[in-house]
Structures are given as structure tokens and as C-alpha cells.
Short mmCIF file of C-alpha atoms in Angstrom, two decimals:
data_model
loop_
_atom_site.label_atom_id
_atom_site.label_comp_id
_atom_site.label_asym_id
_atom_site.label_seq_id
_atom_site.Cartn_x
_atom_site.Cartn_y
_atom_site.Cartn_z
CA MET A 1 -7.09 11.94 12.15
CA THR A 2 -10.69 11.97 10.87
CA ASN A 3 -10.33 8.38 9.68
CA ILE A 4 -8.95 7.26 13.05
CA LYS A 5 -11.98 8.86 14.69
CA TRP A 6 -14.16 6.85 12.30
CA VAL A 7 -12.53 3.64 13.55
CA PHE A 8 -13.11 4.61 17.16
CA ARG A 9 -16.75 5.46 16.42
CA SER A 10 -17.25 2.09 14.73
CA ILE A 11 -15.96 0.03 17.67
CA ASN A 12 -18.01 -0.80 20.75
CA LYS A 13 -17.15 1.73 23.48
CA THR A 14 -16.80 -0.91 26.21
CA LEU A 15 -14.37 -2.79 23.98
CA LEU A 16 -12.33 0.38 23.42
CA ILE A 17 -12.15 1.16 27.14
CA SER A 18 -11.01 -2.39 27.93
CA PHE A 19 -8.35 -2.17 25.21
CA PHE A 20 -6.88 1.05 26.61
CA ALA A 21 -6.94 -0.45 30.11
CA VAL A 22 -5.07 -3.57 28.92
CA PHE A 23 -2.62 -1.47 26.88
CA SER A 24 -1.91 0.72 29.91
CA VAL A 25 -1.15 -2.33 32.07
CA TYR A 26 1.08 -3.77 29.31
CA LEU A 27 2.94 -0.46 29.02
CA LEU A 28 3.30 -0.30 32.80
CA SER A 29 4.85 -3.81 32.85
CA GLU A 30 7.28 -2.90 30.04
CA THR A 31 8.29 0.30 31.83
CA GLY A 32 8.68 -1.58 35.11
CA LEU A 33 11.03 -4.09 33.48
CA LEU A 34 13.16 -1.17 32.28
CA ILE A 35 13.42 0.23 35.82
CA LEU A 36 14.37 -3.10 37.46
CA PRO A 37 18.11 -2.77 36.61
CA LEU A 38 18.17 0.17 39.07
CA LEU A 39 17.19 -2.24 41.83
CA TYR A 40 19.91 -4.62 40.64
CA GLY A 41 22.40 -1.72 40.84
CA GLN A 42 21.25 -1.00 44.38
CA ILE A 43 21.98 -4.63 45.35
CA LEU A 44 25.51 -4.32 43.95
CA ASN A 45 26.05 -1.01 45.76
CA THR A 46 24.89 -2.53 49.06
CA VAL A 47 27.22 -5.53 48.67
CA GLU A 48 30.12 -3.17 47.85
CA SER A 49 29.56 -0.89 50.85
CA THR A 50 28.46 -3.41 53.55
CA ARG A 51 29.90 -6.71 52.25
CA ILE A 52 26.46 -8.19 53.06
CA PHE A 53 24.14 -9.66 50.44
CA PRO A 54 20.73 -7.85 50.75
CA LEU A 55 18.40 -10.82 50.52
CA HIS A 56 15.30 -8.62 50.89
CA LEU A 57 16.32 -6.53 47.85
CA PHE A 58 17.05 -9.68 45.86
CA MET A 59 13.62 -11.16 46.75
CA MET A 60 12.03 -7.83 45.80
CA LEU A 61 13.86 -7.90 42.44
CA LEU A 62 12.80 -11.50 41.83
CA GLY A 63 9.20 -10.83 42.86
CA PHE A 64 8.84 -7.72 40.68
CA THR A 65 10.44 -9.54 37.71
CA VAL A 66 7.99 -12.47 37.96
CA LEU A 67 5.03 -10.12 38.50
CA LEU A 68 5.87 -7.85 35.55
CA LEU A 69 6.61 -10.73 33.16
CA THR A 70 3.33 -12.39 34.17
CA LEU A 71 1.44 -9.13 33.64
CA ARG A 72 3.01 -8.67 30.21
CA SER A 73 2.15 -12.20 29.10
CA TYR A 74 -1.40 -12.05 30.49
CA THR A 75 -2.18 -8.68 28.90
CA SER A 76 -0.86 -9.99 25.54
CA PHE A 77 -3.24 -12.94 25.84
CA ILE A 78 -6.21 -10.72 26.74
CA ASN A 79 -5.31 -8.35 23.89
CA SER A 80 -5.37 -11.15 21.31
CA ARG A 81 -8.98 -11.88 22.32
CA GLN A 82 -9.82 -8.18 22.19
CA GLN A 83 -8.37 -7.87 18.69
CA ALA A 84 -10.57 -10.74 17.47
CA LYS A 85 -13.65 -8.98 18.88
CA ILE A 86 -12.60 -5.66 17.33
CA HIS A 87 -12.11 -7.40 13.97
CA GLU A 88 -15.59 -8.89 14.22
CA ASN A 89 -17.06 -5.50 15.20
CA LEU A 90 -15.41 -3.73 12.24
CA CYS A 91 -16.52 -6.48 9.82
CA LEU A 92 -20.16 -6.13 10.84
CA VAL A 93 -20.02 -2.34 10.49
CA ALA A 94 -18.25 -2.41 7.09
CA ILE A 95 -20.42 -5.16 5.56
CA LYS A 96 -23.60 -3.45 6.69
CA LYS A 97 -22.48 -0.20 5.05
CA ILE A 98 -21.76 -1.95 1.73
CA PHE A 99 -24.74 -4.27 1.46
CA ASN A 100 -27.18 -3.19 4.18
CA LEU A 101 -27.45 -6.93 4.85
CA PRO A 102 -26.24 -9.26 7.61
CA PRO A 103 -23.09 -11.22 6.59
CA SER A 104 -25.04 -14.51 6.41
CA LYS A 105 -27.18 -13.06 3.60
CA VAL A 106 -24.35 -11.57 1.56
CA ALA A 107 -23.14 -14.89 0.09
CA GLU A 108 -26.67 -15.57 -1.14
CA LYS A 109 -26.36 -12.51 -3.36
CA GLY A 110 -23.32 -13.99 -5.10
CA SER A 111 -20.96 -11.55 -3.44
CA LYS A 112 -18.86 -13.63 -1.08
CA TYR A 113 -15.66 -12.21 -2.59
CA TYR A 114 -16.65 -8.75 -1.37
CA THR A 115 -16.81 -10.04 2.19
CA ASP A 116 -13.38 -11.65 1.71
CA THR A 117 -11.98 -8.23 0.77
CA VAL A 118 -13.69 -6.58 3.73
CA LEU A 119 -12.38 -9.28 6.08
CA GLU A 120 -8.82 -8.66 4.90
CA ARG A 121 -9.09 -4.87 5.19
CA THR A 122 -10.72 -4.99 8.63
CA ARG A 123 -8.05 -7.44 9.77
CA GLU A 124 -5.41 -4.87 8.78
CA VAL A 125 -7.29 -2.15 10.66
CA SER A 126 -7.65 -4.35 13.74
CA THR A 127 -3.84 -4.62 13.96
CA LEU A 128 -3.95 -1.01 15.16
CA PHE A 129 -5.19 -2.59 18.40
CA ASP A 130 -2.67 -5.44 18.46
CA ILE A 131 -0.07 -4.81 21.17
CA LYS A 132 2.41 -7.22 19.58
CA ALA A 133 2.25 -5.25 16.31
CA MET A 134 2.84 -1.91 18.05
CA THR A 135 6.61 -2.34 18.26
CA GLY A 136 7.26 1.12 16.83
CA ILE A 137 5.23 2.99 19.45
CA ILE A 138 6.41 0.77 22.32
CA ASN A 139 10.06 1.17 21.35
CA LEU A 140 9.62 4.93 21.14
CA ILE A 141 8.31 4.91 24.73
CA LYS A 142 11.19 2.63 25.77
CA LEU A 143 13.67 5.04 24.18
CA PHE A 144 12.21 7.94 26.17
CA VAL A 145 12.20 6.01 29.48
CA ILE A 146 15.79 4.74 29.07
CA THR A 147 17.04 8.24 28.18
CA VAL A 148 15.39 9.69 31.31
CA ILE A 149 16.94 6.93 33.48
CA ILE A 150 20.40 7.58 31.99
CA PHE A 151 19.99 11.30 32.74
CA PHE A 152 19.07 10.31 36.32
CA ILE A 153 22.29 8.29 36.66
CA ASP A 154 24.70 10.63 34.79
CA LYS A 155 23.73 13.88 33.09
CA ILE A 156 26.78 13.89 30.81
CA VAL A 157 25.97 10.41 29.45
CA GLY A 158 22.35 11.57 29.14
CA VAL A 159 23.41 14.41 26.85
CA VAL A 160 25.59 12.01 24.83
CA SER A 161 22.57 9.68 24.51
CA VAL A 162 20.44 12.52 23.13
CA VAL A 163 23.22 13.32 20.64
CA LEU A 164 23.25 9.62 19.62
CA ILE A 165 19.52 9.73 18.95
CA LEU A 166 19.82 12.94 16.90
CA ILE A 167 22.71 11.55 14.83
CA SER A 168 20.71 8.35 14.19
CA ILE A 169 17.71 10.40 13.05
CA CYS A 170 19.94 12.38 10.66
CA ILE A 171 21.39 9.16 9.22
CA TYR A 172 17.90 7.75 8.71
CA LYS A 173 16.66 11.01 7.16
CA TYR A 174 19.58 11.29 4.73
CA GLY A 175 19.42 7.58 3.89
CA ASN A 176 15.68 7.73 3.17
CA GLU A 177 16.02 10.85 1.03
CA TYR A 178 18.85 9.28 -0.96
CA PHE A 179 16.88 6.06 -1.48
CA MET A 180 13.68 7.85 -2.54
CA LYS A 181 15.49 10.11 -4.98
CA HIS A 182 17.52 7.39 -6.70
CA ASN A 183 14.76 4.78 -6.52
CA LYS A 184 12.57 7.21 -8.46
CA GLU A 185 15.28 7.38 -11.15
CA LEU A 186 15.48 3.57 -11.15
CA ILE A 187 11.70 3.27 -11.65
CA GLU A 188 11.82 5.75 -14.53
CA LYS A 189 14.63 3.74 -16.11
CA LYS A 190 12.60 0.55 -15.71
CA MET A 191 9.62 2.21 -17.42
CA GLU A 192 11.91 3.26 -20.28
CA TYR A 193 13.18 -0.32 -20.49
CA LEU A 194 9.62 -1.71 -20.59
CA SER A 195 8.72 0.80 -23.29
CA ASN A 196 11.66 -0.46 -25.37
CA VAL A 197 10.55 -4.06 -24.83
CA GLU A 198 7.06 -3.10 -26.05
CA ASP A 199 8.60 -1.49 -29.15
CA THR A 200 10.54 -4.68 -29.83
CA ILE A 201 7.43 -6.86 -29.51
CA LYS A 202 5.34 -4.45 -31.53
CA ASN A 203 7.88 -4.36 -34.38
CA LYS A 204 8.93 -8.02 -34.29
CA GLU A 205 7.91 -8.62 -37.91
CA GLU A 206 10.00 -5.63 -39.09
CA ILE A 207 12.95 -6.83 -36.99
CA HIS A 208 12.65 -10.26 -38.59
CA VAL A 209 12.55 -8.77 -42.11
CA LEU A 210 15.57 -6.53 -41.47
CA ASN A 211 17.40 -9.30 -39.59
CA ALA A 212 18.04 -6.85 -36.72
CA PHE A 213 18.03 -9.42 -33.91
CA SER A 214 21.64 -8.71 -32.89
CA TYR A 215 20.94 -4.97 -32.62
CA GLU A 216 17.82 -5.54 -30.46
CA LEU A 217 19.73 -7.98 -28.27
CA LYS A 218 22.57 -5.48 -27.81
CA ARG A 219 20.12 -2.70 -26.95
CA ASN A 220 18.41 -4.95 -24.39
CA ASP A 221 21.79 -5.89 -22.85
CA ILE A 222 22.73 -2.21 -22.50
CA PHE A 223 19.48 -1.39 -20.72
CA THR A 224 19.78 -4.44 -18.47
CA GLU A 225 23.35 -3.54 -17.49
CA GLU A 226 22.36 0.07 -16.72
CA LEU A 227 19.48 -1.14 -14.53
CA ARG A 228 21.77 -3.58 -12.72
CA LYS A 229 24.35 -0.88 -11.98
CA MET A 230 21.72 1.59 -10.75
CA ALA A 231 20.10 -1.01 -8.48
CA SER A 232 23.48 -2.14 -7.13
CA LYS A 233 24.48 1.44 -6.32
CA ILE A 234 21.20 2.18 -4.53
CA PHE A 235 21.22 -0.97 -2.40
CA ALA A 236 24.93 -0.63 -1.61
CA ARG A 237 24.42 2.92 -0.32
CA ASP A 238 21.31 1.74 1.52
CA PHE A 239 23.43 -0.89 3.29
CA ILE A 240 26.10 1.71 4.15
CA HIS A 241 23.57 4.15 5.62
CA PHE A 242 21.39 1.77 7.60
CA PHE A 243 23.99 -0.77 8.72
CA ILE A 244 27.62 0.38 8.57
CA GLU A 245 27.12 4.02 9.62
CA LEU A 246 24.55 3.19 12.31
CA ASP A 247 26.65 0.32 13.67
CA PHE A 248 29.70 2.55 13.84
CA VAL A 249 27.79 5.22 15.81
CA ARG A 250 26.25 2.56 18.10
CA ILE A 251 29.57 0.82 18.84
CA PHE A 252 31.35 4.14 19.39
CA TYR A 253 28.63 5.22 21.86
CA GLU A 254 28.72 1.93 23.78
CA LEU A 255 32.54 2.00 24.05
CA LEU A 256 32.43 5.63 25.15
CA VAL A 257 29.87 4.93 27.90
CA PHE A 258 31.75 1.77 28.94
CA THR A 259 35.03 3.71 29.29
CA TRP A 260 33.35 6.65 31.04
CA GLY A 261 31.47 4.40 33.45
CA LEU A 262 34.61 2.47 34.49
CA TYR A 263 36.51 5.75 34.88
CA GLN A 264 33.83 7.22 37.14
CA VAL A 265 33.85 4.08 39.30
CA TYR A 266 37.65 4.20 39.42
CA ILE A 267 37.77 7.81 40.63
CA GLY A 268 34.90 7.17 43.05
CA SER A 269 32.30 9.46 41.47
CA TYR A 270 29.73 6.70 41.83
CA GLN A 271 29.59 3.10 43.03
CA ILE A 272 30.17 0.01 40.93
CA GLY A 273 26.45 -0.78 40.80
CA ALA A 274 25.70 2.55 39.12
CA GLY A 275 28.57 2.01 36.66
CA ILE A 276 27.37 -1.47 35.65
CA VAL A 277 23.75 -0.33 35.34
CA LEU A 278 24.81 2.68 33.23
CA ILE A 279 26.77 0.41 30.87
CA GLY A 280 23.77 -1.91 30.70
CA TYR A 281 21.41 0.91 29.75
CA SER A 282 23.84 2.10 27.08
CA THR A 283 23.39 -1.25 25.30
CA MET A 284 19.61 -1.22 25.91
CA ILE A 285 19.10 2.20 24.30
CA THR A 286 20.54 1.11 20.95
CA GLY A 287 17.77 -1.51 20.55
CA PRO A 288 14.90 1.02 20.24
CA ILE A 289 17.09 3.26 18.05
CA VAL A 290 17.14 0.49 15.43
CA TYR A 291 13.35 0.91 15.17
CA LEU A 292 13.44 4.70 14.67
CA ASN A 293 13.26 4.40 10.87
CA SER A 294 10.31 2.00 10.96
CA ILE A 295 8.49 3.46 13.93
CA LEU A 296 5.30 3.98 11.90
CA LEU A 297 5.88 1.21 9.38
CA ASN A 298 3.92 -1.37 11.36
CA ILE A 299 0.80 0.82 11.34
CA LYS A 300 1.13 2.12 7.77
CA ASN A 301 -0.91 -0.70 6.23
CA SER A 302 -3.47 -0.33 8.99
CA LEU A 303 -3.93 3.38 8.23
CA ASN A 304 -4.22 2.64 4.50
CA ALA A 305 -6.91 0.08 5.28
CA VAL A 306 -8.70 2.67 7.44
CA ASP A 307 -8.75 5.03 4.44
CA ILE A 308 -10.34 2.32 2.29
CA LEU A 309 -12.97 1.39 4.89
CA LYS A 310 -13.70 5.04 5.65
CA GLU A 311 -14.68 5.50 2.00
CA LEU A 312 -17.71 3.31 2.71
CA GLU A 313 -19.11 6.00 4.97
CA VAL A 314 -18.11 9.06 2.95
CA LYS A 315 -21.06 11.12 1.78
CA GLU A 316 -19.95 13.55 -0.89
CA GLU A 317 -21.01 17.05 -0.01
CA GLY A 318 -21.80 19.79 -2.49
CA VAL A 319 -22.04 17.41 -5.47
CA ILE A 320 -24.78 17.05 -8.04
CA VAL A 321 -26.26 14.06 -9.85
CA PRO A 322 -26.59 15.19 -13.48
CA GLU A 323 -29.63 14.18 -15.47
CA GLY A 324 -29.21 11.92 -18.46
CA GLU A 325 -25.93 10.50 -19.73
CA ILE A 326 -22.40 11.77 -20.22
CA GLU A 327 -22.51 14.18 -23.17
CA GLU A 328 -18.92 15.43 -23.11
CA ILE A 329 -15.70 15.14 -21.09
CA ILE A 330 -13.08 17.89 -21.37
CA PHE A 331 -9.53 17.87 -19.96
CA ASP A 332 -8.43 21.52 -19.74
CA LYS A 333 -4.67 21.95 -19.16
CA VAL A 334 -4.60 19.14 -16.61
CA ASN A 335 -1.41 18.58 -14.62
CA TYR A 336 -0.80 15.56 -12.43
CA THR A 337 2.43 15.11 -10.47
CA VAL A 338 3.58 12.18 -8.31
CA ASN A 339 6.72 12.49 -6.16
CA GLY A 340 7.99 15.34 -8.30
CA ARG A 341 7.42 13.46 -11.56
CA ASP A 342 5.02 14.97 -14.12
CA ILE A 343 2.56 12.32 -15.31
CA PHE A 344 0.52 14.95 -17.16
CA LYS A 345 1.63 18.47 -18.01
CA ASP A 346 -0.92 20.90 -19.52
CA PHE A 347 -2.79 17.93 -21.01
CA SER A 348 -5.94 18.85 -22.93
CA PHE A 349 -8.40 16.79 -24.93
CA SER A 350 -12.16 16.23 -25.20
CA ILE A 351 -14.51 13.40 -26.06
CA LYS A 352 -18.18 13.87 -27.00
CA LYS A 353 -21.04 11.41 -26.81
CA GLY A 354 -20.83 8.86 -29.60
CA GLU A 355 -17.12 9.45 -30.28
CA ARG A 356 -14.56 6.66 -30.13
CA ILE A 357 -11.10 7.98 -29.27
CA ALA A 358 -7.82 6.10 -28.84
CA ILE A 359 -5.25 7.26 -26.29
CA LEU A 360 -1.91 6.06 -27.62
CA GLY A 361 1.55 6.09 -26.09
CA PRO A 362 4.30 3.93 -24.58
CA SER A 363 4.27 2.61 -21.02
CA GLY A 364 4.86 5.07 -18.19
CA LYS A 365 3.34 8.03 -20.06
CA GLY A 366 0.18 8.21 -17.93
CA LYS A 367 -2.38 6.62 -20.24
CA SER A 368 -3.98 4.55 -17.48
CA THR A 369 -3.93 7.52 -15.09
CA LEU A 370 -6.68 8.98 -17.29
CA VAL A 371 -9.07 6.32 -16.00
CA THR A 372 -8.50 7.15 -12.33
CA LEU A 373 -8.85 10.88 -13.05
CA ILE A 374 -12.15 10.41 -14.90
CA LEU A 375 -13.54 8.22 -12.09
CA LYS A 376 -12.45 10.75 -9.40
CA ASP A 377 -10.22 8.14 -7.74
CA ILE A 378 -7.46 10.77 -7.82
CA LYS A 379 -7.51 14.53 -8.27
CA PRO A 380 -5.41 16.50 -10.76
CA THR A 381 -2.63 18.64 -9.32
CA SER A 382 -4.00 21.56 -11.33
CA GLY A 383 -6.22 22.22 -14.31
CA LYS A 384 -9.86 21.25 -14.81
CA ILE A 385 -11.83 18.19 -15.86
CA LEU A 386 -15.32 19.10 -17.06
CA ILE A 387 -18.21 16.67 -17.55
CA ASN A 388 -21.24 18.07 -19.35
CA GLY A 389 -19.76 21.51 -18.66
CA LYS A 390 -19.56 20.96 -14.89
CA ASP A 391 -16.37 20.67 -12.84
CA ILE A 392 -15.85 16.99 -12.00
CA ASN A 393 -15.23 17.93 -8.35
CA PHE A 394 -18.92 18.86 -8.08
CA ILE A 395 -20.26 15.71 -9.79
CA SER A 396 -21.30 12.64 -7.81
CA LYS A 397 -18.74 9.83 -7.92
CA ASP A 398 -21.54 7.27 -7.69
CA TRP A 399 -23.14 8.75 -10.80
CA LEU A 400 -19.84 8.41 -12.69
CA TYR A 401 -19.63 4.73 -11.76
CA GLN A 402 -23.22 4.23 -12.91
CA GLN A 403 -22.44 5.78 -16.30
CA ILE A 404 -19.02 4.29 -17.10
CA ALA A 405 -17.93 0.70 -17.68
CA VAL A 406 -14.20 0.04 -17.45
CA LEU A 407 -12.05 -2.82 -18.68
CA SER A 408 -8.75 -2.00 -17.00
CA GLN A 409 -5.33 -3.57 -16.52
CA ASN A 410 -6.18 -3.43 -12.81
CA SER A 411 -9.62 -5.05 -13.07
CA THR A 412 -9.86 -8.00 -10.70
CA LEU A 413 -11.17 -11.54 -10.87
CA PHE A 414 -12.29 -13.05 -7.59
CA PRO A 415 -12.06 -16.65 -6.31
CA ALA A 416 -15.63 -17.45 -7.32
CA THR A 417 -17.55 -18.82 -10.32
CA ILE A 418 -17.40 -17.07 -13.69
CA GLU A 419 -21.09 -16.23 -13.28
CA GLU A 420 -20.40 -14.46 -9.97
CA ASN A 421 -17.41 -12.65 -11.48
CA ILE A 422 -19.59 -11.30 -14.28
CA LYS A 423 -22.62 -10.40 -12.16
CA LEU A 424 -20.67 -8.72 -9.33
CA GLY A 425 -23.51 -9.22 -6.88
CA GLU A 426 -26.30 -8.10 -9.24
CA ASP A 427 -29.11 -10.63 -9.67
CA PHE A 428 -31.09 -9.29 -12.64
CA TYR A 429 -29.17 -11.19 -15.34
CA ARG A 430 -30.74 -14.21 -17.00
CA ARG A 431 -28.44 -17.21 -17.25
CA GLU A 432 -29.15 -17.57 -20.97
CA GLU A 433 -27.93 -14.01 -21.59
CA LEU A 434 -24.68 -14.67 -19.73
CA GLU A 435 -24.09 -17.89 -21.66
CA GLY A 436 -24.55 -15.95 -24.90
CA ILE A 437 -21.94 -13.41 -23.79
CA LEU A 438 -19.46 -16.23 -23.04
CA ARG A 439 -19.91 -17.48 -26.60
CA ILE A 440 -19.29 -13.98 -27.97
CA VAL A 441 -15.95 -13.64 -26.16
CA LYS A 442 -14.96 -17.23 -27.08
CA LEU A 443 -14.48 -18.49 -23.52
CA PRO A 444 -13.94 -22.25 -23.23
CA PHE A 445 -15.61 -22.40 -19.78
CA ASP A 446 -19.19 -22.53 -18.55
CA LEU A 447 -20.70 -20.18 -15.98
CA ASP A 448 -20.13 -22.62 -13.11
CA TYR A 449 -16.37 -22.82 -13.65
CA THR A 450 -14.67 -21.65 -10.44
CA ILE A 451 -11.67 -19.33 -10.59
CA GLU A 452 -9.02 -20.24 -8.03
CA GLU A 453 -7.17 -17.98 -5.63
CA ASN A 454 -4.68 -15.69 -7.46
CA VAL A 455 -6.40 -16.57 -10.76
CA SER A 456 -4.00 -19.48 -11.14
CA ASN A 457 -6.27 -21.65 -13.32
CA VAL A 458 -6.92 -19.18 -16.18
CA SER A 459 -4.48 -17.69 -18.68
CA GLN A 460 -3.98 -13.95 -19.18
CA GLY A 461 -5.98 -14.10 -22.40
CA GLU A 462 -8.85 -15.95 -20.68
CA LYS A 463 -8.81 -13.41 -17.86
CA GLU A 464 -9.12 -10.56 -20.39
CA ARG A 465 -12.11 -12.29 -22.02
CA ILE A 466 -13.88 -12.83 -18.67
CA LEU A 467 -13.42 -9.15 -17.87
CA LEU A 468 -14.71 -8.25 -21.33
CA ALA A 469 -17.78 -10.45 -20.67
CA ARG A 470 -18.37 -8.50 -17.44
CA LEU A 471 -18.18 -5.21 -19.35
CA ILE A 472 -20.65 -6.41 -22.01
CA ALA A 473 -23.08 -7.73 -19.39
CA HIS A 474 -23.29 -4.39 -17.58
CA ASP A 475 -24.28 -2.72 -20.89
CA LYS A 476 -23.31 0.91 -20.33
CA ASN A 477 -23.04 3.66 -22.90
CA PHE A 478 -19.63 5.08 -21.92
CA ILE A 479 -16.89 2.47 -22.27
CA ILE A 480 -13.24 2.71 -21.25
CA LEU A 481 -10.94 -0.02 -22.54
CA ASP A 482 -7.52 0.14 -20.86
CA GLU A 483 -5.00 -1.99 -22.83
CA PRO A 484 -7.69 -4.46 -24.00
CA LEU A 485 -7.00 -7.93 -25.36
CA GLU A 486 -3.48 -8.27 -23.94
CA GLY A 487 -2.46 -11.93 -24.02
CA VAL A 488 -5.27 -12.95 -26.39
CA ASP A 489 -4.19 -15.05 -29.38
CA ILE A 490 -4.30 -13.47 -32.85
CA GLU A 491 -7.36 -15.34 -34.21
CA THR A 492 -9.47 -14.74 -31.11
CA LYS A 493 -8.31 -11.11 -31.04
CA LYS A 494 -9.57 -10.60 -34.61
CA GLU A 495 -12.97 -12.04 -33.73
CA ILE A 496 -13.31 -9.95 -30.54
CA ILE A 497 -12.18 -6.76 -32.33
CA SER A 498 -14.81 -7.46 -34.98
CA PHE A 499 -17.45 -7.82 -32.25
CA LEU A 500 -16.27 -4.69 -30.40
CA LYS A 501 -16.37 -2.70 -33.61
CA GLU A 502 -20.09 -3.39 -33.86
CA TYR A 503 -20.70 -3.20 -30.08
CA LEU A 504 -19.12 0.26 -29.75
CA LYS A 505 -20.84 1.70 -32.83
CA ASP A 506 -23.55 3.57 -30.87
CA ARG A 507 -21.52 4.09 -27.70
CA THR A 508 -18.89 6.51 -26.45
CA ALA A 509 -15.53 4.78 -26.14
CA LEU A 510 -12.12 5.72 -24.80
CA VAL A 511 -9.59 3.09 -25.83
CA ILE A 512 -6.21 3.26 -24.05
CA THR A 513 -3.62 1.23 -25.91
CA HIS A 514 -0.11 1.13 -27.29
CA ARG A 515 -1.22 -0.95 -30.31
CA ASP A 516 -1.98 0.97 -33.49
CA GLU A 517 -4.06 -1.86 -34.97
CA ILE A 518 -6.54 -1.77 -32.06
CA ALA A 519 -6.80 2.02 -32.27
CA GLN A 520 -7.33 1.97 -36.04
CA ASN A 521 -9.99 -0.74 -35.90
CA LEU A 522 -12.03 0.58 -32.98
CA CYS A 523 -11.57 4.36 -33.00
CA GLU A 524 -12.24 7.39 -35.19
CA ARG A 525 -9.62 9.67 -33.65
CA GLU A 526 -6.28 9.31 -31.89
CA VAL A 527 -4.63 11.29 -29.10
CA ARG A 528 -0.95 10.50 -28.65
CA ILE A 529 0.30 11.03 -25.12
CA ASP A 530 3.98 11.02 -26.06
CA GLU A 531 3.44 13.80 -28.59
CA ARG A 532 1.48 16.21 -26.42
#
């Protein structure tokens, strides 16, 4: 709720008022279109009772239909223009908070890729104000209006309609719970499979010597078959819940209302117009019910983007900026749980200034989660993380980022030159220094080489070396290497390890890897996650 308020505060008030006015008119036109069948039923009732066609009612129906459709189309058009203005408004606010510069000046600082990210995030936020994207909310309102109209026509069918909605909600709830539970098991099985693949790659020379190819192939086939069966079971049940069961309930409801409506007309409880309209609404109500499961899905990405943009304005309260550098980091019985799965359980270790420690373990054991915990990107479920004897919750996040350089699996290259990717908007590097760093990491490109969208024109090994060049250029004393040198060829890897050995000599280093040779060459001490 706080983040939504931030969005509203960031948008021009006149623009917000005009949006709500347009949305209200759009909603009014949608509601009006739902009520029109009642007028159609009145026409049928008049014809049945008087045998005269009520031309005035027909012209009223036609006029209201044209008016409401025109209003709906016009408000959609106006809203598209409003959304563009809201997007522009949010961009200006967000960019100013990051750079304290107008957008035209940002590119001059070598940071155009930042603005690209902001543009994408603000575009996602602006969809909160896109009427066409608000299908979940609009269908919820439609569901309410149709249910009220059905109650107005026939209270018994109204009660049955409410029961239909409740049954649909139960099906969705059970289906989602089943999917989440078994999908979690599938993900864990995939992580186990990937860990086995890593073991195979890691021990390929031993496998070759022992001629154990057939055994490894059989083990891989067993894992693959288990994964296939688990995935098939999950998606089959998913199909049963969200299609077969829901369709059965929907068809049963429509047949029930159809039979009941005809029976009531037959016994004279209400006229034929009311019966036809009731049957029509019974088919209309099932449309919004289909959207019950995804009623907030269309705004989920928008809310996530709001969280990201809101971070730009967050001022940490009650935190300190320690003097000097990081002297010691202590993990004291740290627990971290995601969706009921323990990533860390009573995990303890410490690293002092000048130490070089390797964190070893197979995939899925939480090695990389250490990075996000140290940088305060996530909080532990319980336990303490102490930095220089102070609880990390009371230490400035900005200070942590100033002290620590990270080469992570999740580090990003932007569609810009290699020079811009290394500098990250800073302009105090001399070109000669950057060229020297490129030679150290054995990159075959010059600083003006442009990286394409999705990093399609560099290999994985080249990407790792560019990221390593960025880390070296920023020259910090606390280094975190998260699975370094993946995809780098053996000869280049030897040369870079030799350089890193010297580079890390007077620095504090946390090396997260599953490769013993990297740990042994770069570190003095090892902490094995899988043995804790």
C-alpha cells in the first residue's frame, strides 16, 4: 500500500484526477452494456403481452447501445494518451532520483543503459493505469453486477450463481495449492539433477579413466525419466483442475439455469423475456469466472516494478555508516527459508579482513544466497549477520555497496560499449588504465566494441572476462566472486587464476564455487555448504 501511495505521489495530480474520471466513465459504459439485456427482455415481454412491437423501446435499446459502445471506445483512446503521459511523468521522477540530472544529460555520462532499465520498469508501472490491462478488476466488477441482476430476476438462480462462484474459487484454490506444492518438488528434483550433471562434468577425467560412460548415461536417463513423469503428472492435474472440473461446473450450471428458466416460463412464473434474459446472463457470468484465478495477475508485474522504483526513494532509517573498511563478517546461526524450503539452517561462519575463504557446495545449496544476504538484498528468516560487530540491519546498505565488489552469476552486461559496461556511469577512469585491464583479462575486443541486446555477440567466457574487468576497475578491498570463470577455456583460466592469486593477496575475498581447483588456488580456507 505504501508503494502504491508512492506512485500516486509521483504522478501529476491533474493527470490522476483525469484518469479516475475516464476510468469511471469506462466502468459506467461497461456496466450499462450489462444492463441492456433487461431492456431487450422488456421488449420481448411487451410483444408477448400486447402482440405489438414497441418501436420506442427498440430505438432506446439501439441508442443506448451505440452511446455506450462509443463511450467505451472513446475512453479507451483517451486512456492510452493518459498512460503515455503517466509513463513520461514516472520516467522523469525516477531518472531524477537516480542521477539528479535531466534525461538528456544522462547519456553523456555513459549511462544510457540505466535509463533503458528505468523506461522498462516505469512502463510496467504505467500499466496500472491502462484500462485495457485491467481485465481482472473489470471482470470482478462485471461478476458482481451480473450476480446482482440475476438476484433481481430470480432469487433462487441468484443463490445458485453464488454457489457456482464459491465452487469455482475452491477449485482454483485447491488447484493452485496442488501446483505450488508439487512444482516445488519438481524444482528440487531439477536442482538435484543439475548437481549430478555438475558432478559428471567435474569428474569427466575420472569417468574416462574408469570407462564409466555407460553408468553416467544410465544415471542421467533415470533422472530425466523421473523429471518427465513428475512434470507430466503436475501439468495433467493442472489441466484437470482448471479446465475439465471448471468446464463441468460451468456446463452443469448453464444447463440447470436453462432448464429452470424454461420451466418457470412454462408454468407462468415469469414472462418469456425474463426467461431468455436469465439464460443469457447465466452464460455471461461464466466469462468473468474464468478470470477469477488471474484476477491480480495482470497487475502483479506492475506492483513488482513499483517495489523496484520505490527503492529509489527509500531512505534507510536508524542505520549507521561505519568508519573505515569491513574488518569482519560473522554469520551466527542464520536461517533462510523460501516457500517452506530451508536454504540455510543454523549456518555459521566468519571472515576477517585479509582472509580468502571459499564457499563450496553443489548447486541449489544456497551458496549464491550468501551474496544477497551480505548486501542486504534479502533478510535472514532468523539468526544474525554481524559486520564489524554491528547487526547488518543497522548498517547502511549504500556503505556495503561502496565497500564490496561482486562478480556474480547474475551480474549484467548492457547493450553499450565495453568501456561503458566497465565504467558503469563513473567518469574518473583513464582510457589507458581500462585498456590495460582488458589485456590482463585477455579480452579480444577494444573498449569501443558494442555489446548487442541480450549479449548475443559475446560468448559466456568473454562475458565473464568483461565482468571481471569491471570488478578490477572498481578496485575495492572486499571481493566476492560467485562462480567465477565459468565458460572460460582452460589456458585463459590458468592465466586469470594466476592474476587473481596476486590481485587478491592483500584483499578480503569470498569465493563461491563448486570447483575445488579454484578454491585451492585462490583461498586459504574452505567452508562446505553441503557438510554444514
